[in-house]
Amino acid sequence: MTQPDSKGSDASAVAPDTPLGHPGELEMRQRFPSDYHWNDHSLTAMMRPILSTGLARFVEALPFFFIATSDAEGHCDCSFRGREHDDTGAPLPALRVIDTGSLVFPDFSGNGLYNSLGNIQVNPHIGMLFMDFDRRRRARINGIAQIIDANEDIRSTWPTAQAAVLVSVEQAYGNCQARIPRMIPT
C-alpha cells in the first residue's frame, strides 16, 4: 500500500512521546514500586519506534483492535475497530502495516458522532490496543494519527471506507499476558 494523500493534522508539528514516560508515569513508578526496574536501556529496548516483523504480522492478523483518542483538552474516548467483510463474505483486514514506521486502518460510517475522527482532527495522539484472547497475547502501539481521504488505494482494500487513519508509530511493544482471560471461539 502506498502512502495516501493526507488531510487533517500535521504530524510533524507534534512533540513525540518519550521512552521513559512523562512526569506522571515517573511519579507513579516511585509511588508504587514494582519488581520491574525500568531504566533508559530497558524501556527503549521494549518500546521501539518501529514495528518488528513479528509485531506487524500479529496486528495484521487480528480481526479487531481498540483505539484511544482525546480532544484538545484531554477528554478521552475509546473505540472498538473491527473488520468488515466483502460481498462474498470474506474478511477484510482490520488494518494494514505500510512499513516499519506506519500503519493505516479504515473508517467506516457509523453513528455519525465522529468521536475518534473529531479527536484526531484536534489532537493527533493515538493509542492502539491489540488483544488475542485465544492465545492470550496483547500489544500496544502509540503514535501520531492523521485522517486521510479514502482514495483508490484505500478503497482497493476497504471498498466501503469513508476515510482512513494513517498512524506514524512512536512506540510499539508487546505487553505481558497477565490477567488476559482465555477465550476460545466456539
PDB file of C-alpha atoms in Angstrom, residues 88-163:
ATOM      1  CA  THR A  88     -18.541 -12.775  -0.809  1.00  0.00           C
ATOM      2  CA  GLY A  89     -18.321 -12.854   2.996  1.00  0.00           C
ATOM      3  CA  ALA A  90     -14.511 -12.966   3.064  1.00  0.00           C
ATOM      4  CA  PRO A  91     -12.997 -10.943   5.916  1.00  0.00           C
ATOM      5  CA  LEU A  92     -11.169  -7.728   5.075  1.00  0.00           C
ATOM      6  CA  PRO A  93      -8.112  -6.765   7.130  1.00  0.00           C
ATOM      7  CA  ALA A  94      -8.772  -4.598  10.183  1.00  0.00           C
ATOM      8  CA  LEU A  95      -5.596  -2.656   9.333  1.00  0.00           C
ATOM      9  CA  ARG A  96      -2.551  -2.725   7.078  1.00  0.00           C
ATOM     10  CA  VAL A  97       1.057  -2.190   8.071  1.00  0.00           C
ATOM     11  CA  ILE A  98       2.584   0.072   5.423  1.00  0.00           C
ATOM     12  CA  ASP A  99       6.181  -0.140   6.627  1.00  0.00           C
ATOM     13  CA  THR A 100       8.081  -0.430   9.922  1.00  0.00           C
ATOM     14  CA  GLY A 101       7.021   3.084  10.925  1.00  0.00           C
ATOM     15  CA  SER A 102       3.403   3.345   9.823  1.00  0.00           C
ATOM     16  CA  LEU A 103       0.075   1.604   9.510  1.00  0.00           C
ATOM     17  CA  VAL A 104      -3.356   2.505   8.201  1.00  0.00           C
ATOM     18  CA  PHE A 105      -6.879   1.476   9.148  1.00  0.00           C
ATOM     19  CA  PRO A 106     -10.260   2.321   7.591  1.00  0.00           C
ATOM     20  CA  ASP A 107     -13.020   4.466   8.975  1.00  0.00           C
ATOM     21  CA  PHE A 108     -16.498   3.259   8.066  1.00  0.00           C
ATOM     22  CA  SER A 109     -19.755   5.131   8.506  1.00  0.00           C
ATOM     23  CA  GLY A 110     -21.183   4.627  11.969  1.00  0.00           C
ATOM     24  CA  ASN A 111     -23.418   6.570  14.324  1.00  0.00           C
ATOM     25  CA  GLY A 112     -22.362   9.939  12.903  1.00  0.00           C
ATOM     26  CA  LEU A 113     -20.830  11.257  16.133  1.00  0.00           C
ATOM     27  CA  TYR A 114     -17.232  11.114  14.815  1.00  0.00           C
ATOM     28  CA  ASN A 115     -15.771  10.870  18.322  1.00  0.00           C
ATOM     29  CA  SER A 116     -12.476   9.325  17.180  1.00  0.00           C
ATOM     30  CA  LEU A 117     -12.029  11.278  13.946  1.00  0.00           C
ATOM     31  CA  GLY A 118     -13.005  14.514  15.682  1.00  0.00           C
ATOM     32  CA  ASN A 119     -10.445  13.896  18.398  1.00  0.00           C
ATOM     33  CA  ILE A 120      -7.725  13.040  15.867  1.00  0.00           C
ATOM     34  CA  GLN A 121      -8.511  16.253  13.989  1.00  0.00           C
ATOM     35  CA  VAL A 122      -7.701  18.368  17.066  1.00  0.00           C
ATOM     36  CA  ASN A 123      -5.219  16.079  18.875  1.00  0.00           C
ATOM     37  CA  PRO A 124      -3.385  13.540  16.723  1.00  0.00           C
ATOM     38  CA  HIS A 125      -2.071  11.352  19.577  1.00  0.00           C
ATOM     39  CA  ILE A 126      -3.491   7.823  19.394  1.00  0.00           C
ATOM     40  CA  GLY A 127      -3.139   4.702  21.490  1.00  0.00           C
ATOM     41  CA  MET A 128      -3.924   1.301  19.999  1.00  0.00           C
ATOM     42  CA  LEU A 129      -4.501  -1.930  21.935  1.00  0.00           C
ATOM     43  CA  PHE A 130      -4.393  -5.325  20.234  1.00  0.00           C
ATOM     44  CA  MET A 131      -5.745  -8.417  22.021  1.00  0.00           C
ATOM     45  CA  ASP A 132      -5.670 -12.075  21.067  1.00  0.00           C
ATOM     46  CA  PHE A 133      -7.844 -13.733  23.693  1.00  0.00           C
ATOM     47  CA  ASP A 134      -7.323 -17.198  22.216  1.00  0.00           C
ATOM     48  CA  ARG A 135      -3.521 -17.160  22.599  1.00  0.00           C
ATOM     49  CA  ARG A 136      -3.548 -14.644  25.483  1.00  0.00           C
ATOM     50  CA  ARG A 137      -1.337 -12.096  23.753  1.00  0.00           C
ATOM     51  CA  ARG A 138      -1.535  -8.326  23.593  1.00  0.00           C
ATOM     52  CA  ALA A 139       0.415  -5.439  22.134  1.00  0.00           C
ATOM     53  CA  ARG A 140       0.289  -1.667  22.173  1.00  0.00           C
ATOM     54  CA  ILE A 141       1.088   0.891  19.532  1.00  0.00           C
ATOM     55  CA  ASN A 142       1.162   4.608  20.299  1.00  0.00           C
ATOM     56  CA  GLY A 143       1.658   7.222  17.654  1.00  0.00           C
ATOM     57  CA  ILE A 144       0.536  10.230  15.708  1.00  0.00           C
ATOM     58  CA  ALA A 145      -2.584   9.836  13.579  1.00  0.00           C
ATOM     59  CA  GLN A 146      -3.866  11.747  10.623  1.00  0.00           C
ATOM     60  CA  ILE A 147      -7.102  11.445   8.701  1.00  0.00           C
ATOM     61  CA  ILE A 148      -6.664  10.642   5.028  1.00  0.00           C
ATOM     62  CA  ASP A 149      -9.063  10.503   2.128  1.00  0.00           C
ATOM     63  CA  ALA A 150     -10.403   7.117   1.076  1.00  0.00           C
ATOM     64  CA  ASN A 151      -8.578   7.230  -2.237  1.00  0.00           C
ATOM     65  CA  GLU A 152      -8.337   4.433  -4.808  1.00  0.00           C
ATOM     66  CA  ASP A 153      -5.581   2.679  -2.872  1.00  0.00           C
ATOM     67  CA  ILE A 154      -7.631   2.654   0.349  1.00  0.00           C
ATOM     68  CA  ARG A 155     -10.807   1.546  -1.421  1.00  0.00           C
ATOM     69  CA  SER A 156      -8.983  -1.306  -3.151  1.00  0.00           C
ATOM     70  CA  THR A 157      -8.584  -2.829   0.330  1.00  0.00           C
ATOM     71  CA  TRP A 158     -11.713  -1.426   2.032  1.00  0.00           C
ATOM     72  CA  PRO A 159     -14.375  -0.670  -0.622  1.00  0.00           C
ATOM     73  CA  THR A 160     -16.839   0.987   1.780  1.00  0.00           C
ATOM     74  CA  ALA A 161     -14.343   3.098   3.758  1.00  0.00           C
ATOM     75  CA  GLN A 162     -15.311   6.765   4.010  1.00  0.00           C
ATOM     76  CA  ALA A 163     -11.802   7.725   5.168  1.00  0.00           C
TER      77      ALA A 163
END
